[in-house]
CSV table of C-alpha atoms and ligand atoms in Angstrom, one decimal:
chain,number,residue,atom,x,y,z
A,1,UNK,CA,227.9,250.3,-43.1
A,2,UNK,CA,227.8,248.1,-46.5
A,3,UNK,CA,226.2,249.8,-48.6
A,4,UNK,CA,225.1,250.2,-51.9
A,5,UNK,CA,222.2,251.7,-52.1
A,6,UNK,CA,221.1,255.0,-53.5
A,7,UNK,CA,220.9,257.8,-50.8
A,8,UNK,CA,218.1,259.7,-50.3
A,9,UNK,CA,217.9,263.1,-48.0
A,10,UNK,CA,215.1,265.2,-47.6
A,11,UNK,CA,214.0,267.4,-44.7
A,12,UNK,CA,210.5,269.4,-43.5
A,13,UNK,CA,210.7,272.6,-41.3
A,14,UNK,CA,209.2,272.1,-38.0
A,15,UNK,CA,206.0,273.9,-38.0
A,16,UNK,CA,203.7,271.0,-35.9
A,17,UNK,CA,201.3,268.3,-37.1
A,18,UNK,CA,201.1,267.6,-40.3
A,19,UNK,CA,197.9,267.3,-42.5
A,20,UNK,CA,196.4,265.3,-45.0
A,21,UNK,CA,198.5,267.8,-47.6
A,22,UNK,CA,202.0,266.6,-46.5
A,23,UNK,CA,201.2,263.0,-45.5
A,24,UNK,CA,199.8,262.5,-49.6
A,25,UNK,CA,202.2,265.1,-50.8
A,26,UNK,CA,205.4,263.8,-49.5
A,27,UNK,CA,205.4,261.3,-46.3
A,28,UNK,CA,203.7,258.2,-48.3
A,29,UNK,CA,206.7,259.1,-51.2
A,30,UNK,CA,209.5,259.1,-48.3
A,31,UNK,CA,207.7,255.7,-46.7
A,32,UNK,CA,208.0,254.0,-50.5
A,33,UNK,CA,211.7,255.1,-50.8
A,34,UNK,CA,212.9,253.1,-47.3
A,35,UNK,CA,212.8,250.1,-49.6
A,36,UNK,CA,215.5,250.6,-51.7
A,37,UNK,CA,217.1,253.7,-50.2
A,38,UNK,CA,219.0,254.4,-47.3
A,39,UNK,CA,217.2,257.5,-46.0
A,40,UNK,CA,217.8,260.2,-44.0
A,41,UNK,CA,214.9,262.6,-42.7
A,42,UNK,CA,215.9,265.4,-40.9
A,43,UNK,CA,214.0,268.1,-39.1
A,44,UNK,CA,215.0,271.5,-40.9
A,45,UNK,CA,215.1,273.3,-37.9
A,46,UNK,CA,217.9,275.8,-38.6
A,47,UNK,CA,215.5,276.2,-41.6
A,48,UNK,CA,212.8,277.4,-39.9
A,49,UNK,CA,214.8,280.1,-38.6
A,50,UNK,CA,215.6,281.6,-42.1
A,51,UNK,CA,211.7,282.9,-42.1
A,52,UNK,CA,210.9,282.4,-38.6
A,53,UNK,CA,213.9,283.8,-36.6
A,54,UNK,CA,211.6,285.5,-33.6
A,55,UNK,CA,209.4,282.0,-32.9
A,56,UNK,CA,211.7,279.7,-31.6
A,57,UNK,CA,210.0,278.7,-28.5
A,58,UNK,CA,207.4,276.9,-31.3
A,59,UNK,CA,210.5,275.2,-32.7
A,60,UNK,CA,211.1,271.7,-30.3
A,61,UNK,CA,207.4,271.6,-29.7
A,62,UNK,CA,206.3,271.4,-33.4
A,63,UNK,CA,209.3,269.3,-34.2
A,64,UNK,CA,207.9,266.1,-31.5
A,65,UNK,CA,205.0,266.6,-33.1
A,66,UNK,CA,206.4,266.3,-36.5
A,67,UNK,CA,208.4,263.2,-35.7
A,68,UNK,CA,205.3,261.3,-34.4
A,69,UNK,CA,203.3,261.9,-37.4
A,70,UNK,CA,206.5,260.6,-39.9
A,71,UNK,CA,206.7,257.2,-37.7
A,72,UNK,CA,202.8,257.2,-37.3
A,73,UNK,CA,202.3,257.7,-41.2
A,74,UNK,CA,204.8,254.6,-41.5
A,75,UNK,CA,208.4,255.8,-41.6
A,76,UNK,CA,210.1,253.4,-40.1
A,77,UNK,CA,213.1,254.7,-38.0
A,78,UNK,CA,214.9,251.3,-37.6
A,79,UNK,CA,215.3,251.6,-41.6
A,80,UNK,CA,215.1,255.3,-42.0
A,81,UNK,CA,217.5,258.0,-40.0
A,82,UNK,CA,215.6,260.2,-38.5
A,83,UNK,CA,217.5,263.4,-36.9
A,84,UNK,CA,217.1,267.0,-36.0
A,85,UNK,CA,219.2,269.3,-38.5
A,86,UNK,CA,221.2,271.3,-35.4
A,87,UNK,CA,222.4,268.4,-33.6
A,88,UNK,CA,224.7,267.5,-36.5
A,89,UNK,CA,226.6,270.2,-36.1
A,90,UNK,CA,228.6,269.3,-39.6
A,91,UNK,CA,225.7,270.8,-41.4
A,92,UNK,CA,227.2,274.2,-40.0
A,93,UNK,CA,230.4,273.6,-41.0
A,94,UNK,CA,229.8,272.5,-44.2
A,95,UNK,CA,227.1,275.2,-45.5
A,96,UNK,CA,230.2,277.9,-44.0
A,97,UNK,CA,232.6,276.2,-46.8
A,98,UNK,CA,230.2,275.3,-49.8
A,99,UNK,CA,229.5,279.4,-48.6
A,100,UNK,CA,233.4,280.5,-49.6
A,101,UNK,CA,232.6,279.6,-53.5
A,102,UNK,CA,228.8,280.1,-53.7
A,103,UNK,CA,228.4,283.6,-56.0
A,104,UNK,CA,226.2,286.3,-54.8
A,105,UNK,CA,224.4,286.4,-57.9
A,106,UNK,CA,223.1,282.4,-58.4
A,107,UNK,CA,221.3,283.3,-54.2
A,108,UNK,CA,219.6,285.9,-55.5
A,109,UNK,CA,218.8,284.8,-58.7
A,110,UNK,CA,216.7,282.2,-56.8
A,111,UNK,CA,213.0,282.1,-57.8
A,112,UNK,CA,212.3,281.4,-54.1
A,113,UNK,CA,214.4,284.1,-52.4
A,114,UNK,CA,212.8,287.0,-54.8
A,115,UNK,CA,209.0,285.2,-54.3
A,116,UNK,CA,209.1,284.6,-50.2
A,117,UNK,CA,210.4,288.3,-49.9
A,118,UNK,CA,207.9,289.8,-51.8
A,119,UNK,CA,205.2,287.8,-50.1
A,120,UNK,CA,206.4,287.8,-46.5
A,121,UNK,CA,206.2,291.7,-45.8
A,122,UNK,CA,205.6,291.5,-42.2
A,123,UNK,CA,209.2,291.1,-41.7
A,124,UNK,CA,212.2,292.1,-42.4
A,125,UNK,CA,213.7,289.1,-45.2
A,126,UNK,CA,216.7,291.2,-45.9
A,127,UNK,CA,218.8,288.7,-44.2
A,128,UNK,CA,222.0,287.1,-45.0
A,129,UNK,CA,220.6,283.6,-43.2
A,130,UNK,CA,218.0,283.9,-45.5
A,131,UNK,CA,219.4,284.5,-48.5
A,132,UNK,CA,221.7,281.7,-48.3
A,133,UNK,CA,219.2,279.3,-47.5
A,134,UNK,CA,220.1,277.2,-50.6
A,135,UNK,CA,223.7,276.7,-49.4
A,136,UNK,CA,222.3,275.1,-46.2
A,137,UNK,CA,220.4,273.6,-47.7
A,138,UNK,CA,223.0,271.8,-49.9
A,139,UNK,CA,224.7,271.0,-47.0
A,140,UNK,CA,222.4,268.9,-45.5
A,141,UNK,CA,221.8,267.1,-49.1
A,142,UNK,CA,225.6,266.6,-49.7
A,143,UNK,CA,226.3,265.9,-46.0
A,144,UNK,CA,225.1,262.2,-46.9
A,145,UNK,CA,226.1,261.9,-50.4
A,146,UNK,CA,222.9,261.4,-51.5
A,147,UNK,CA,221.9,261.4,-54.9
A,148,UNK,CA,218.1,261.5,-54.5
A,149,UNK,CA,216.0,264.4,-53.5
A,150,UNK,CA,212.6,263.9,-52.9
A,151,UNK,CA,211.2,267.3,-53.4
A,152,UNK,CA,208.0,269.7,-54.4
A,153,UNK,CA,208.2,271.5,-57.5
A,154,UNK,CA,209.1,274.4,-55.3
A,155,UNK,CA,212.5,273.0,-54.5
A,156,UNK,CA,213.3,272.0,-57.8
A,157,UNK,CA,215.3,275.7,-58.4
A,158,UNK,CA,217.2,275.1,-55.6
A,159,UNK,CA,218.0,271.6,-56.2
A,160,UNK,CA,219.7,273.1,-59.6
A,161,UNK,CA,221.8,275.5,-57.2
A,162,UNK,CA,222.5,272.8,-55.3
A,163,UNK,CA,224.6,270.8,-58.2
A,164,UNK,CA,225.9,273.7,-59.4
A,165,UNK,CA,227.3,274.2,-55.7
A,166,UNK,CA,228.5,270.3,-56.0
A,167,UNK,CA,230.4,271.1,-59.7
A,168,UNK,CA,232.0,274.4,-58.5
A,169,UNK,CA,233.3,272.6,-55.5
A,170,UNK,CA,234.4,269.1,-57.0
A,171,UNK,CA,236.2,271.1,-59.6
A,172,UNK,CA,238.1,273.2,-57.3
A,173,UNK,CA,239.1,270.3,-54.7
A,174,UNK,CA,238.0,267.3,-56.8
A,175,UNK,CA,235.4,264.7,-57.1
A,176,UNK,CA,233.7,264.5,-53.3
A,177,UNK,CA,229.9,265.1,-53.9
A,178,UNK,CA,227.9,263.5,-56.5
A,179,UNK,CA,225.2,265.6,-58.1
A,180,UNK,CA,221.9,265.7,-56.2
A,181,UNK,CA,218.5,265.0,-58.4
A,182,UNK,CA,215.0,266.1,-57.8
A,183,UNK,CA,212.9,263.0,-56.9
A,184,UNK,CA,209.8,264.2,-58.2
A,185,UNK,CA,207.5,261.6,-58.0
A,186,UNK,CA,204.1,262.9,-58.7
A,187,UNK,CA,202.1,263.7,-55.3
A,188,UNK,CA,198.6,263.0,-55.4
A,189,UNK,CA,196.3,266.0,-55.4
A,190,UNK,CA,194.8,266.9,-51.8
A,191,UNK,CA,192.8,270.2,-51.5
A,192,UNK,CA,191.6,271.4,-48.1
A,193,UNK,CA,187.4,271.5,-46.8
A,194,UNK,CA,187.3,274.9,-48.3
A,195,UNK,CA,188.7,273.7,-52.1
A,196,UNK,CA,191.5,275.7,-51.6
A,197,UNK,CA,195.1,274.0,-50.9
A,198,UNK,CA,195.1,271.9,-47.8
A,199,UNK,CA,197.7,274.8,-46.1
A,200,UNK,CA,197.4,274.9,-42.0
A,201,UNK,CA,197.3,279.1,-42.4
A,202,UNK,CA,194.0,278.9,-44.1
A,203,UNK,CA,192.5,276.7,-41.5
A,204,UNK,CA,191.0,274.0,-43.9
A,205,UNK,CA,193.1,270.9,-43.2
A,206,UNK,CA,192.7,267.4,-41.8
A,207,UNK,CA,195.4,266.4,-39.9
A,208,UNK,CA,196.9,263.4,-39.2
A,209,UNK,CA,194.7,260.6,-37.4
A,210,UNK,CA,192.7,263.6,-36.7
A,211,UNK,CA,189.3,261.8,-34.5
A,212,UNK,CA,186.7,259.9,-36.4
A,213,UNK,CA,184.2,262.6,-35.3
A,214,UNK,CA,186.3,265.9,-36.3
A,215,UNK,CA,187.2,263.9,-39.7
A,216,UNK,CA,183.7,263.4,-40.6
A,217,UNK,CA,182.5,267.0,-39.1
A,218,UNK,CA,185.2,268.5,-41.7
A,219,UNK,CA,184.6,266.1,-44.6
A,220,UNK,CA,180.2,266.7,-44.4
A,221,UNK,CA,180.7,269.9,-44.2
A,222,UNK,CA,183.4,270.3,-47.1
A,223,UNK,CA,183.2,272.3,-50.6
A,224,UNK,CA,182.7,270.0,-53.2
A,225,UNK,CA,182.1,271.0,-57.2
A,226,UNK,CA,180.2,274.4,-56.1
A,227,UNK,CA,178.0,274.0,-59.4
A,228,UNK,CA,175.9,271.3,-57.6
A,229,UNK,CA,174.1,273.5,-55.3
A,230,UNK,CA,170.9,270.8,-55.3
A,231,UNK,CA,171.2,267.0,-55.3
A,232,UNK,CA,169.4,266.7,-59.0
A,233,UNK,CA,172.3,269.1,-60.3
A,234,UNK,CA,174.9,267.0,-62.0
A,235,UNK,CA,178.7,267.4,-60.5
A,236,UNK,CA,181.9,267.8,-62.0
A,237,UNK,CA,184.2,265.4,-60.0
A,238,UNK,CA,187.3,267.2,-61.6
A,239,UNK,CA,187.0,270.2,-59.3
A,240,UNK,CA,186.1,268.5,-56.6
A,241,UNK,CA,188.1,267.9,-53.3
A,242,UNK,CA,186.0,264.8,-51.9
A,243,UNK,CA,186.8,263.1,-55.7
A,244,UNK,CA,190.6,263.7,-55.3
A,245,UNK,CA,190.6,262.1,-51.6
A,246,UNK,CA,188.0,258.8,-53.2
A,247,UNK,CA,191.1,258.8,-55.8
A,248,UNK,CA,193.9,258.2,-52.5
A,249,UNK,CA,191.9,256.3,-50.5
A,250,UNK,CA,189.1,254.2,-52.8
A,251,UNK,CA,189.2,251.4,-54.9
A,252,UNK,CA,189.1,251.7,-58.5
A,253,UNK,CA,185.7,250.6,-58.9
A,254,UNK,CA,184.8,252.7,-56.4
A,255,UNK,CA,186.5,255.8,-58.0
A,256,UNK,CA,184.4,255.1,-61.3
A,257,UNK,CA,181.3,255.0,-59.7
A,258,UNK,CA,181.7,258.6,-58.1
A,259,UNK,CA,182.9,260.0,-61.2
A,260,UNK,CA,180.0,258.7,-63.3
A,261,UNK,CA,177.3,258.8,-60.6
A,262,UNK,CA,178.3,262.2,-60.0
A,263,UNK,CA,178.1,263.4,-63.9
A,264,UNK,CA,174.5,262.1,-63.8
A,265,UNK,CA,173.5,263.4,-60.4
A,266,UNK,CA,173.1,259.1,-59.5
A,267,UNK,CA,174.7,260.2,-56.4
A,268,UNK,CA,174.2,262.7,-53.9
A,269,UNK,CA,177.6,264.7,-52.4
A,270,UNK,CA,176.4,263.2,-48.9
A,271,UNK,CA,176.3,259.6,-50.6
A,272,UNK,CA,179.9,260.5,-51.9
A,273,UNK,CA,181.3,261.3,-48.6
A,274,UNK,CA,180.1,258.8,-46.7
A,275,UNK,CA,181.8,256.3,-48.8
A,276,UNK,CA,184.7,258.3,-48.5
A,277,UNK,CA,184.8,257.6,-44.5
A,278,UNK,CA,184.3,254.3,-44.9
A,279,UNK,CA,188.0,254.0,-46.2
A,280,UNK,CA,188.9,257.5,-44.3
A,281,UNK,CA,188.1,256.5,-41.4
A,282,UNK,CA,190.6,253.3,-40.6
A,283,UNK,CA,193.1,255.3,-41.9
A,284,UNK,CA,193.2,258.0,-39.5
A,285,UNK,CA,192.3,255.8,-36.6
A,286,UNK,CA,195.4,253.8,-37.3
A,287,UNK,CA,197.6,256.6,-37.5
A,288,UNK,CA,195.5,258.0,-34.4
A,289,UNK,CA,196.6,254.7,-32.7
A,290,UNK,CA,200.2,255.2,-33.5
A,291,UNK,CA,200.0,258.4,-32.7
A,292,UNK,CA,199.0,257.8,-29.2
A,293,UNK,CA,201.5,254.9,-28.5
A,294,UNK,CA,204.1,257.3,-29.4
A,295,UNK,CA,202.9,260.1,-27.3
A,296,UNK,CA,202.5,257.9,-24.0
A,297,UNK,CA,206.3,257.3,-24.1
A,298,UNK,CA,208.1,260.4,-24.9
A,299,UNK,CA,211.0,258.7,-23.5
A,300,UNK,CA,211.1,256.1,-26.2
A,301,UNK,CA,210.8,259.0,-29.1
A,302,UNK,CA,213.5,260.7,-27.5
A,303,UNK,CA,215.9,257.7,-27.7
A,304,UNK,CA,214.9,257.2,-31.3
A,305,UNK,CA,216.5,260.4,-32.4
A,306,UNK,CA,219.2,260.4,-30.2
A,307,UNK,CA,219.9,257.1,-32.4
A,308,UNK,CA,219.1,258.8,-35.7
A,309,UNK,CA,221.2,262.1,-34.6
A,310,UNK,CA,224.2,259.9,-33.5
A,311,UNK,CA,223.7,257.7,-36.8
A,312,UNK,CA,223.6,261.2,-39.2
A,313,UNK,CA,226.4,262.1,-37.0
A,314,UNK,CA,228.7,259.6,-38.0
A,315,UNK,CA,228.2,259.6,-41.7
A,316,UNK,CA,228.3,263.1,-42.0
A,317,UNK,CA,231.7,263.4,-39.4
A,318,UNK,CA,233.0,260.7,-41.8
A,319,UNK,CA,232.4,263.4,-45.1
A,320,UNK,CA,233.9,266.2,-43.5
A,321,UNK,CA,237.1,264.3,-43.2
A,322,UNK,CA,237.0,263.8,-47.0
A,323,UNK,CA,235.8,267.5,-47.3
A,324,UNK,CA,239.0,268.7,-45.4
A,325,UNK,CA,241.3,266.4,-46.4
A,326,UNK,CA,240.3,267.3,-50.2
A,327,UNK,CA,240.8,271.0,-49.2
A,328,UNK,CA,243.9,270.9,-47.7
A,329,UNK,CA,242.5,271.9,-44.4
B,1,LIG,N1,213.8,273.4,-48.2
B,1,LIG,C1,212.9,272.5,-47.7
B,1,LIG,C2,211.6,273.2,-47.4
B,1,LIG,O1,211.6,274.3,-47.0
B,1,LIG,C3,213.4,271.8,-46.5
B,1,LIG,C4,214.8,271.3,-46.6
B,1,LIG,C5,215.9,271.8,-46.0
B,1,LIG,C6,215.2,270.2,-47.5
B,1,LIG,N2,217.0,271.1,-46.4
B,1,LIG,C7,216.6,270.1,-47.3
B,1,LIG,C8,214.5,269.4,-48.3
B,1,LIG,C9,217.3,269.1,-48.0
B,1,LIG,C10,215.2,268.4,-49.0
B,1,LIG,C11,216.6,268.3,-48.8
B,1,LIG,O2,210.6,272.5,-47.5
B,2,SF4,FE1,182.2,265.9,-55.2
B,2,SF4,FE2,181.2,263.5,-54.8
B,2,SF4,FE3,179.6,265.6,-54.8
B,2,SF4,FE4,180.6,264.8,-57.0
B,2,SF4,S1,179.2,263.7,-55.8
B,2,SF4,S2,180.6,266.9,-56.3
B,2,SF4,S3,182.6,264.1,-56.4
B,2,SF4,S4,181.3,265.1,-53.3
């Protein structure tokens, strides 16, 4: 494979359709990157064991249904790899070496590790998977070589592990990986029907090519700036959830005339989100569309990753060669 163009890696835990949240957070980001970038998107399904160790009958499910919303929001898998994390099995082997020189202290120093435990009571975290989460995690970055990360803010911490994982072990056995950055390209603002963020555990997202009807049910019947209790109250469009979504999907004339017809009460919310679905609306049915036409041949899905897995597989067999060579193994 002639190539050379950056890499770019980035992964999403299997947990099922994906929402309005992810597809403006991070899916439209990894759709602009297949330009340039060769790009590899993985299921994190050894992942989602780190948290989730006793659910994993919701694991291959959730993952289909993750894979038909990345091609149906426009990743395109004859440019981008798309694989599933445990059927390249050199992500195990190489999160058990990068392991042999990662310190105790940098795991647990992570921002992540100390927040998820406290958070997460309702099971035991106290778990070596768990803690070394970050190694695995490098792993599956350095696997490809790639020196692009697209990534929340969340992941930025561990992204900083990550090199420091990449300098320990190129200074030990010499140059193999190249330091990993955070992509952060800023993601658009998208707050669930209840003003909250969009987050399928508090029940108040849209999903992907969700039905015209359900989308406008949950849009009519959404928060918006809760100081404009009657239609002569003037709104504040900055604290509004219907304004961010006009600010994705409307024109910028269109975007102008909510925000100042909204200040002055021109503009009812009901006006608002009716122009909203008018640019909504396509959208979802296109990606319903896709949706379905992936769905009625689960054999042709299937073959897709078996492509991406064997394509992953040979770039990341090819590293481990350089990874045991350089360490003498
Ligand atoms: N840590 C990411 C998350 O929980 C998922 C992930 C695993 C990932 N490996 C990755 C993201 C490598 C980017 C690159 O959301
Ligand atoms: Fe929100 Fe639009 Fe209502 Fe203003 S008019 S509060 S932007 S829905």
């Amino acid at each position: 494979m002639p190539t050379a163009r950056p890499v770019v890696v980035s992964g999403m835990r299997p947990t099922g359709r994906l929402h309005l949240g992810h597809l403006h957070g991070a899916l439209s980001n990894w759709v602009r990157l297949q330009e340039g970038h060769d790009c590899f998107f993985f299921s994190a399904d050894w992942h989602a064991l780190t948290t989730s160790y006793h659910q994993t009958d919701a694991i291959r499910p959730a993952e289909r249904e993750m894979f038909v919303d990345f091609i149906a929001a426009g990743i395109d898998p004859a440019r981008a790899t798309l694989f599933v994390q445990s059927q390249v099995k050199e992500h195990a082997e190489l999160a058990l070496l990068l392991g042999m020189i990662t310190p105790l202290g940098w795991l647990e120093r992570s921002p992540s590790y100390k927040e998820i435990r406290e958070n997460l009571t309702d099971r035991d975290l106290a778990l070596y998977g768990f803690l070394g989460y970050p190694v695995l995690m490098t792993a599956d970055i350095v696997l490809y070589k790639a020196t692009r990360v697209p990534v929340g803010a969340d992941q930025v911490a561990h992204l900083e592990l990550s090199r420091e994982i990449v300098r320990k072990f190129n200074g030990h056995y010499g140059a193999v990986f190249p330091e990993p950055q955070p992509l952060l390209t800023e993601a658009a603002k998208v707050v669930g029907t209840d003003g909250r963020k969009m987050s399928k555990s508090y029940g108040n997202s849209i999903e992907l090519g969700e039905p015209a009807e359900s989308t406008r049910k949950k849009i009519m019947a959404a928060v918006t700036d809760p100081a404009r209790k009657r239609r002569q109250d003037p709104g504040n469009p900055e604290v509004c959830g219907i304004f961010y979504l006009h600010r994705i999907y409307s024109d910028p004339a269109t975007v102008a005339w909510v925000d100042g017809n909204c200040r002055t009460a021109g503009i009812g919310c009901v006006d608002c989100k009716r122009k909203l679905l008018e640019r909504l609306e396509p959208d979802q049915e296109r990606m319903r569309e896709r949706r379905e036409a992936l769905l009625a041949r689960p054999g042709d899905l299937d073959e897709l990753i078996q492509l991406g897995n064997g394509r992953a597989r040979a770039v990341a067999a090819a590293t481990m060669d350089q990874v045991r060579a350089a360490m003498k193994l």
